[in-house]
Short mmCIF file of C-alpha atoms in Angstrom, two decimals:
data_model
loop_
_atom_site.label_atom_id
_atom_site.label_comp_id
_atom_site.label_asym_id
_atom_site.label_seq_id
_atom_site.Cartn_x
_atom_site.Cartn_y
_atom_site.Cartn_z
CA UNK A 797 138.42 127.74 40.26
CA UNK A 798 136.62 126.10 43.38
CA UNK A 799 134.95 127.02 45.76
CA UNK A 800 136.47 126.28 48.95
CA UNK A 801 140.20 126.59 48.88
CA UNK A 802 141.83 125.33 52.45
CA UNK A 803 145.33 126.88 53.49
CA UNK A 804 146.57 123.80 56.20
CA UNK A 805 145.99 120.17 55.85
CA UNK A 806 145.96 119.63 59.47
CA UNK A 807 143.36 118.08 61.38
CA UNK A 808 141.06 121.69 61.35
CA UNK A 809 141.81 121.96 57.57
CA UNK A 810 141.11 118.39 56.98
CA UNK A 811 138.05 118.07 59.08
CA UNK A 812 136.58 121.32 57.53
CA UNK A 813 137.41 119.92 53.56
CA UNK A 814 135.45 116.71 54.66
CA UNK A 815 132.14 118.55 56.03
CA UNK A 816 132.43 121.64 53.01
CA UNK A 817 132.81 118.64 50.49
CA UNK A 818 129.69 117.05 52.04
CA UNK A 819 127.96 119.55 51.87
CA UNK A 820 128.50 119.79 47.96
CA UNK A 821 131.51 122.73 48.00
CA UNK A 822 134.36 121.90 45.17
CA UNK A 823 137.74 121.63 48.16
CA UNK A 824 141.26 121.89 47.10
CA UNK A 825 143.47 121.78 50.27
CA UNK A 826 146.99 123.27 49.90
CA UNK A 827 149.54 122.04 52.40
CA UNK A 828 153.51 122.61 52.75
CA UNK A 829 153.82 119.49 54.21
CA UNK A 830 156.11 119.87 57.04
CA UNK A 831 155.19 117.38 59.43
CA UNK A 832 155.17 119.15 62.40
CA UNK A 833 152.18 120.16 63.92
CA UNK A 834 148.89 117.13 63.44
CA UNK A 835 151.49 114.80 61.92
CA UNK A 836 153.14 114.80 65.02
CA UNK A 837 150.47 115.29 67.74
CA UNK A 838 150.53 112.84 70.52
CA UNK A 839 147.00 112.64 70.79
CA UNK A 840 145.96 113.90 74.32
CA UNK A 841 142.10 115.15 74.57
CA UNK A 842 142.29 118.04 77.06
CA UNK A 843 139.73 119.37 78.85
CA UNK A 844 140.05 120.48 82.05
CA UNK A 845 142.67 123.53 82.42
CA UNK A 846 146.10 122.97 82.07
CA UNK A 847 148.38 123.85 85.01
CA UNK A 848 151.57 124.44 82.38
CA UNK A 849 149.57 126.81 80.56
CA UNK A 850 148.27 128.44 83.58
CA UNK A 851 151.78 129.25 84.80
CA UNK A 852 152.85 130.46 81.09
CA UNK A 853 150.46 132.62 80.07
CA UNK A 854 148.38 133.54 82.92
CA UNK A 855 147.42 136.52 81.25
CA UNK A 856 145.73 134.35 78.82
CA UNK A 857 144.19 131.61 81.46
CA UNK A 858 140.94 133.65 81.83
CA UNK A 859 140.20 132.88 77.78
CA UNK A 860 140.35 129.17 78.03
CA UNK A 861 138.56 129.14 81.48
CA UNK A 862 136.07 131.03 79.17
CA UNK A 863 135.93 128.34 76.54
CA UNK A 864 136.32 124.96 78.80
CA UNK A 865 132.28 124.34 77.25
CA UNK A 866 133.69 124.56 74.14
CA UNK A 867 136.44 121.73 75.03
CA UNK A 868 133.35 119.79 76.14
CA UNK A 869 131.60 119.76 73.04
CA UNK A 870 134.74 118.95 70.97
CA UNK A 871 135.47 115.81 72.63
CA UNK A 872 132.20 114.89 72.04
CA UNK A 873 132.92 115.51 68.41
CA UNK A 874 135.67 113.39 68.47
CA UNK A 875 133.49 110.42 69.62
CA UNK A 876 131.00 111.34 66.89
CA UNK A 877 133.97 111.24 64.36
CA UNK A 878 135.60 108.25 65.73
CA UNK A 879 132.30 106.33 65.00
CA UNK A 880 132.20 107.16 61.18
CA UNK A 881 135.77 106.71 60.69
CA UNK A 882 136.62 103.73 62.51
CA UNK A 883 139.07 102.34 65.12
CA UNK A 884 141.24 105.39 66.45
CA UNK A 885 141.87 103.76 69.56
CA UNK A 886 139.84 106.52 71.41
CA UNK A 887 139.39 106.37 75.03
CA UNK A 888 137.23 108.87 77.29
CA UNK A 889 138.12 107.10 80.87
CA UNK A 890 139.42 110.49 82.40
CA UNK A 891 142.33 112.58 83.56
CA UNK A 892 144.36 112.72 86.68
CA UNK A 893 146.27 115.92 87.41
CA UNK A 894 148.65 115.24 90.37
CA UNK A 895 150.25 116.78 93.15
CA UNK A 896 152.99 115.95 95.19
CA UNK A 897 152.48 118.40 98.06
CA UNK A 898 149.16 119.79 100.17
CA UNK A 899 149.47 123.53 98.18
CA UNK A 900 149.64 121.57 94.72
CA UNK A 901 146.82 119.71 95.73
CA UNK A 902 144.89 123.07 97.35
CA UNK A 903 145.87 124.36 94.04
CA UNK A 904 143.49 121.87 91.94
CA UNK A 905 140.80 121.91 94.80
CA UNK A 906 140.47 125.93 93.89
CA UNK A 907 140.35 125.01 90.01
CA UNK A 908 138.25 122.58 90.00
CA UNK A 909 135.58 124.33 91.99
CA UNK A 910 135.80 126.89 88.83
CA UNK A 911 136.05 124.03 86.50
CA UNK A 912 132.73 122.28 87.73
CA UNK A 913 130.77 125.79 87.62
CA UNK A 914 131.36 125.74 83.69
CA UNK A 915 130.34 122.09 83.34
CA UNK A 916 132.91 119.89 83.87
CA UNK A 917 132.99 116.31 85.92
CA UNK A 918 135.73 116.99 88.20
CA UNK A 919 137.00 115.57 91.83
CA UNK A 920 139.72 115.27 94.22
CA UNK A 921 140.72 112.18 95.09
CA UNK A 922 143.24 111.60 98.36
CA UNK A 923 146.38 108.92 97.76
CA UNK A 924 143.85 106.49 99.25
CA UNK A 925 141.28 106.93 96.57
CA UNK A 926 144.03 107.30 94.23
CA UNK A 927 145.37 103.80 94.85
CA UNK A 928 141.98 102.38 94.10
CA UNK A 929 142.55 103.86 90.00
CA UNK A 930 146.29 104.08 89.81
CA UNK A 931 148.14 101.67 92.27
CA UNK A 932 151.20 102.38 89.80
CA UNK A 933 151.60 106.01 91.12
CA UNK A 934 155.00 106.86 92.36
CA UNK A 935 155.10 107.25 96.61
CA UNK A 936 155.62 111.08 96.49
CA UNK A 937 151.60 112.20 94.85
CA UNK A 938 149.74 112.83 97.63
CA UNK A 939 146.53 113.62 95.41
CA UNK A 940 145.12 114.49 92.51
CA UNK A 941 142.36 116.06 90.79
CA UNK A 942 140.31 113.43 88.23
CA UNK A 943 138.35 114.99 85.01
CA UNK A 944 136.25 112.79 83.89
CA UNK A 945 135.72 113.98 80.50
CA UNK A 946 139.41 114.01 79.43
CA UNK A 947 140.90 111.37 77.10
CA UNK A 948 143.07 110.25 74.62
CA UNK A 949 143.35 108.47 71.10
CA UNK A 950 145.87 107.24 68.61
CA UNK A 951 146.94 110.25 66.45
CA UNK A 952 148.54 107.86 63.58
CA UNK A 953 144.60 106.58 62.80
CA UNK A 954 142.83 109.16 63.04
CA UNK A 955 144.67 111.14 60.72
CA UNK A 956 144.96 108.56 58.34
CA UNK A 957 141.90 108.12 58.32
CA UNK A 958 140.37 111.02 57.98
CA UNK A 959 143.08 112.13 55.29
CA UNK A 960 141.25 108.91 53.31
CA UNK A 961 137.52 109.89 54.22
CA UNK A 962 139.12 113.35 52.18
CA UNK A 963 140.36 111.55 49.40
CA UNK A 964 136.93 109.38 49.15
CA UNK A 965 135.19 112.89 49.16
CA UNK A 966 137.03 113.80 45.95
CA UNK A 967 138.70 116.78 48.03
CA UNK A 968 141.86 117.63 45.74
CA UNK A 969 145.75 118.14 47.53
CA UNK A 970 148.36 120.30 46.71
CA UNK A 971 152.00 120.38 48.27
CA UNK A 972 152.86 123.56 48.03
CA UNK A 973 154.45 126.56 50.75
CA UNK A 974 151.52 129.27 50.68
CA UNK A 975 153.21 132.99 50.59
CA UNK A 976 150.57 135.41 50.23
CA UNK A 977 146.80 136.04 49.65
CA UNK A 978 145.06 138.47 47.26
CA UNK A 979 141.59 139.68 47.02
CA UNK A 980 140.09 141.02 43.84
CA UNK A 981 137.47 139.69 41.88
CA UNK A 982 138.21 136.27 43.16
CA UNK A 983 140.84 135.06 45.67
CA UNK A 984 143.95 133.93 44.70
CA UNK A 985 146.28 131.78 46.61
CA UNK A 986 150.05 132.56 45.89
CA UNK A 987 152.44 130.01 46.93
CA UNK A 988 155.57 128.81 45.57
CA UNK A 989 154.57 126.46 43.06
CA UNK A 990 152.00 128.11 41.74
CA UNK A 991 148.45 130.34 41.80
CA UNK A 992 145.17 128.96 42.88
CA UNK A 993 141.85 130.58 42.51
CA UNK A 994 138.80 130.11 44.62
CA UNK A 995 135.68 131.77 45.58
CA UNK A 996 136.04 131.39 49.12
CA UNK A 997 139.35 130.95 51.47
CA UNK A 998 139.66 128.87 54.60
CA UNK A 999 142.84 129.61 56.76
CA UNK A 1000 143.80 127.04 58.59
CA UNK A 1001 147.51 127.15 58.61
CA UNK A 1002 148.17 127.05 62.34
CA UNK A 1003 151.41 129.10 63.58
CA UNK A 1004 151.55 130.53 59.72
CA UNK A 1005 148.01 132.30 59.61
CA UNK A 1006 148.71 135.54 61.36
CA UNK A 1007 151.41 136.32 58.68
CA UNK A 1008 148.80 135.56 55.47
CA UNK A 1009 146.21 137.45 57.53
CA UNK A 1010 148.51 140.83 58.44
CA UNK A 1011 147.32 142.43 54.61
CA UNK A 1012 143.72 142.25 55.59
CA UNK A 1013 144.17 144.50 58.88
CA UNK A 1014 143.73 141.32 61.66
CA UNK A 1015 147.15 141.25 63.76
CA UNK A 1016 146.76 137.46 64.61
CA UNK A 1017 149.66 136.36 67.24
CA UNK A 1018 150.01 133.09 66.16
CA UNK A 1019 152.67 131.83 67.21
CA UNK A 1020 155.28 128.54 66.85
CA UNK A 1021 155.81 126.46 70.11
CA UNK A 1022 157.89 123.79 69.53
CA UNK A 1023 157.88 121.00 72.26
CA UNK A 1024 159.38 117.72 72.46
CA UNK A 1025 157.81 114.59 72.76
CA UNK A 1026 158.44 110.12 73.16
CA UNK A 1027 157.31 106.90 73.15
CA UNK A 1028 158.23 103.74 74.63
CA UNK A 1029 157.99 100.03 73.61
CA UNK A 1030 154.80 98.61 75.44
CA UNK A 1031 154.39 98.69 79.13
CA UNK A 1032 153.25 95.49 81.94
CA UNK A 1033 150.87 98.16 83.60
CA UNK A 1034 147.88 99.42 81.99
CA UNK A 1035 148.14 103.48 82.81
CA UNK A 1036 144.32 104.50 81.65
CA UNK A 1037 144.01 108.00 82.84
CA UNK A 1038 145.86 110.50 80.59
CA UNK A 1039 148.48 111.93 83.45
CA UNK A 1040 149.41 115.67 84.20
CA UNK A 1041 150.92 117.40 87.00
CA UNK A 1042 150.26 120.11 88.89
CA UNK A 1043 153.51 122.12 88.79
CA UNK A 1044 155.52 120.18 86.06
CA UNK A 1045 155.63 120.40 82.36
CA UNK A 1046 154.13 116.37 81.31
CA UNK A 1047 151.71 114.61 79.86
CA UNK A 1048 151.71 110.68 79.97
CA UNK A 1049 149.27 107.88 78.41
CA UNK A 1050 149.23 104.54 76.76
CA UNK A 1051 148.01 103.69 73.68
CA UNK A 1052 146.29 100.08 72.92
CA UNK A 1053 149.42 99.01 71.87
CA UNK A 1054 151.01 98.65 75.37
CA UNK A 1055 153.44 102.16 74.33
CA UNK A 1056 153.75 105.17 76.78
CA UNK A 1057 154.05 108.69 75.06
CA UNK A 1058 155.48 111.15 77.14
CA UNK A 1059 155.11 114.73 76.61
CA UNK A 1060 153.79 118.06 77.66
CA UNK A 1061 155.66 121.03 76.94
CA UNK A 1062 159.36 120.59 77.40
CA UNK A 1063 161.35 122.67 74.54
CA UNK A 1064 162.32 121.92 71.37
CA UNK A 1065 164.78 123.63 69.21
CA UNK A 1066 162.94 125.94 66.38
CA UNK A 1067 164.81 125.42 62.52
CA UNK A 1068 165.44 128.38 60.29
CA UNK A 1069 163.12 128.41 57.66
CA UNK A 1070 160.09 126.84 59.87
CA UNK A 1071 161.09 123.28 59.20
CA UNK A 1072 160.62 120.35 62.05
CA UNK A 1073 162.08 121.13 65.30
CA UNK A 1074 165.16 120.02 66.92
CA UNK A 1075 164.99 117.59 69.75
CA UNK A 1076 167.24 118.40 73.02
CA UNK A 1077 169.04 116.23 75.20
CA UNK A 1078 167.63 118.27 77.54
CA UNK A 1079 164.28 117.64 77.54
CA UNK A 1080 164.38 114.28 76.29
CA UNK A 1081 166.03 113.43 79.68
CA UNK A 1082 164.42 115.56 81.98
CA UNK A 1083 160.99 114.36 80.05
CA UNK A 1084 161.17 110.65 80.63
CA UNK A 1085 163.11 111.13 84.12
CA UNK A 1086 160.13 113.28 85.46
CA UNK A 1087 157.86 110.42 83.70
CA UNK A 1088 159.59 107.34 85.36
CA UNK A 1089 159.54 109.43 88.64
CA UNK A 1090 155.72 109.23 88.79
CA UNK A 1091 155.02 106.25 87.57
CA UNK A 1092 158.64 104.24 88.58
CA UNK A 1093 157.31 100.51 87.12
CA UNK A 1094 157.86 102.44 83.43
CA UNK A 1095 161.81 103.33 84.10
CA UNK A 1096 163.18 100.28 83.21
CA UNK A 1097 161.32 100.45 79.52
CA UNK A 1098 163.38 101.16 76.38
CA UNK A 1099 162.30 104.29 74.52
CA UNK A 1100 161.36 103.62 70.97
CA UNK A 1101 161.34 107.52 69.20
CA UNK A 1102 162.15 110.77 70.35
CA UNK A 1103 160.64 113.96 68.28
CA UNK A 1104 159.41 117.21 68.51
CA UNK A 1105 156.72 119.54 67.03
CA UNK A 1106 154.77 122.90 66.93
CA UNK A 1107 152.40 123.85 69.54
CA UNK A 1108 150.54 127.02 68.12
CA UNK A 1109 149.60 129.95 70.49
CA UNK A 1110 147.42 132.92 70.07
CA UNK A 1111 145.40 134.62 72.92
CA UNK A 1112 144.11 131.52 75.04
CA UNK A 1113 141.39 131.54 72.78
CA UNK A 1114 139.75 130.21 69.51
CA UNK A 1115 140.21 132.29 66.53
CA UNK A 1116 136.71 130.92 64.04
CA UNK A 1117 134.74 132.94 61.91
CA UNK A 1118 134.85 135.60 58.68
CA UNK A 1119 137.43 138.74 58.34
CA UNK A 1120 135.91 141.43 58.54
CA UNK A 1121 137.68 143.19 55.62
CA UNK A 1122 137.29 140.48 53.76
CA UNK A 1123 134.38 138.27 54.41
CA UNK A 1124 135.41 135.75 51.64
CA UNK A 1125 138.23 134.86 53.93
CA UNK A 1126 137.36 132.40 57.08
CA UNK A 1127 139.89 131.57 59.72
CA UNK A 1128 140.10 128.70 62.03
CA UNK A 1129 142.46 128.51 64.69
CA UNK A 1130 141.70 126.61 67.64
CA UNK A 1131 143.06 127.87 71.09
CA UNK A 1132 144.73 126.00 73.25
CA UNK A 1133 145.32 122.13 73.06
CA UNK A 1134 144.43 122.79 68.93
CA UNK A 1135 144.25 118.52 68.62
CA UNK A 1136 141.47 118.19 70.95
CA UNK A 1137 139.44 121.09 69.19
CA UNK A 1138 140.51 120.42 65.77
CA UNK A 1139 137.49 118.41 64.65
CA UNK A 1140 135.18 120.52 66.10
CA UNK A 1141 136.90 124.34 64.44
CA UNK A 1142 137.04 122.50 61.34
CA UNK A 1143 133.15 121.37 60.69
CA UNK A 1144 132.07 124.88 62.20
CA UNK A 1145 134.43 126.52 59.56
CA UNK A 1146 132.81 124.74 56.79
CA UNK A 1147 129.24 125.57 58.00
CA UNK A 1148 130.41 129.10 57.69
CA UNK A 1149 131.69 128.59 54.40
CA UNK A 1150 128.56 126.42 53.35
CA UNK A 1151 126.65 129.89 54.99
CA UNK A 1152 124.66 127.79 57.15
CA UNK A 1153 124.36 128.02 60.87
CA UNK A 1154 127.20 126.91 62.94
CA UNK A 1155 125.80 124.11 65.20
CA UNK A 1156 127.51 124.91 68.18
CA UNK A 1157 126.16 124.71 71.93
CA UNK A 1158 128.71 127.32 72.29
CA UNK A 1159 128.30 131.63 71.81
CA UNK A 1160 131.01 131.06 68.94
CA UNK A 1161 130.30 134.97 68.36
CA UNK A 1162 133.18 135.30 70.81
CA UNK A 1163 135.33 133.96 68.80
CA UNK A 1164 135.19 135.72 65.84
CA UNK A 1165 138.59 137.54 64.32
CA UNK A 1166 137.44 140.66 64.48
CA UNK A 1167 139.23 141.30 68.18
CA UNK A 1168 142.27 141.60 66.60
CA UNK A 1169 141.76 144.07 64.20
CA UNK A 1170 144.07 146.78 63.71
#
């Protein structure tokens, strides 16, 4: 039996086996190895609000206004982690947001007045002061807004490297499809290759932890977004801002390498049986068309890969702390842009289980599972 069994080997269930390990917990981490959610993250570090999610789920907006502290303090955790793991190619230069009309760019004027309230380094910049950063923008942005805190990294090395800082902790791994959870005397993990017992649970399975969680009374809406995404072979121009629009579906950077990955939230095509999505023709096209339309000097480049994975949604808002049925059960499932606050969930997960404080800047209280008890 051991004491810290994690359900997810993503980067919250990783980071969180690393810390509970540290701090002298026995970890197994049981993953069903579908490569579709941190295996095939793109590496964007969000902060500032997100116009597509705005539009999608405006009901939801309000919660990661709420938490945009929070999305502060993890990207300073991924600069604390990049410098004990090594090179991940991390870069913290900023984020331009862009419009192509005056409303879009009245539009980011309003949120980043509410944006710099709760902390942020935001501005607007004209096309004037835009050509000073980004000469390589298309004719048609007028403006933009610039957060300085955003970023981006390479996804490839960080999780490699933290999966090895896990191996080097002696944190064991199991493949295996997790089905069900029981409480009694100790908890047992059911999947389909076998039974695992541990004192304590730690669900981080993403899109799959409101289903394991429905027995204990929490109705937890995660849910699976899958979303296309692509990379290019390496670009002349050196595009250091991670790029996102005002009105359109994209994200854009460039990796050390010279590549551009394009993404941002055009659809992909869900599999029966929760395997990796299905890329569309669709959105591969109208992804690197809308992409080459705002930066042109990148339309003549070849694209290298074309994939797709799960976004996971719940309320806008993290989802950290013990059930409240069944306090030998922690959940961690960051809110939106779950990459950027993966590191963070995962060490304050393990603090729980390691019953210490969670050191946190932020009220984590309001995060806590029990709003969606039943």
């Amino acid at each position: 039996m051991t004491d810290l069994l994690v359900v997810g080997g993503g980067i919250v269930g990783l980071s969180a086996a690393v810390h509970a390990a540290q701090s002298g917990l026995s970890v197994i981490v049981v993953d069903a190895g579908v490569n579709a959610g941190t295996t095939s993250n793109a590496g964007s570090l969000h902060v500032q609000l997100q116009s597509r999610f705005m539009r999608l789920y405006p009901e939801q907006a309000h919660n990661v206004e709420a938490s945009l502290p929070f999305y502060l303090e993890a990207v300073r955790e991924w600069e604390r982690l990049a410098t004990e793991l090594g090179p991940i190619d991390l870069v913290r230069k900023g984020g331009l947001m862009l419009a192509e009309s005056a409303e879009q760019l009245d539009f980011l004027a309003a949120k980043a007045q509410r944006e710099a309230a709760a902390g942020l380094d935001v501005a607007i910049l004209d096309r004037s002061e835009l050509n000073a950063v980004a000469p390589w923008l298309g004719p048609d942005i007028v403006g933009a807004e610039l957060c300085r805190d955003e970023g981006k990294l390479n996804p490839l090395l960080a999780n490699t490297h933290l999966r090895a800082r896990a191996k080097e902790a002696g944190i064991g791994f199991v493949n295996d499809y997790v089905a069900r959870l029981r409480a009694g005397d100790t908890l047992t993990v059911e999947g389909r290759a076998g039974s695992y017992r541990a004192r304590q649970v730690l669900i981080a399975a993403a899109w799959g932890s409101g289903d394991l969680l429905g027995p204990f009374g929490l109705q937890l809406p995660t849910r699976a977004e899958p979303l296309h995404m692509n990379i290019t072979e390496p670009a002349d121009i050196a595009v250091d801002y991670l790029l996102q629009h005002a009105e359109r579906s994209i994200t854009l950077k460039q990796l050390k390498t010279g590549q551009i990955v394009i993404g941002g939230g055009w659809p992909a095509r869900a599999r029966a049986g929760g395997g990796v999505p299905q890329v569309l023709a669709a959105s591969l096209l109208g992804n690197v068309a809308l992409a080459a339309h705002l930066v042109p000097s990148l339309a003549p480049l070849r694209l290298l890969r074309s994939w797709a994975g799960m976004n996971t949604t719940v309320d806008g808002k993290t989802v950290l702390g013990r059930v409240p049925t069944e306090e030998r059960i922690i959940v961690a499932v960051p809110g939106d842009a779950g990459y950027t606050l993966g590191p963070l969930c995962g060490r304050l997960a393990a603090e729980i289980a390691a019953e210490r404080a969670p050191r946190s800047a932020y009220r984590i209280e309001a995060f806590a599972p029990r709003r969606f008890l039943s």
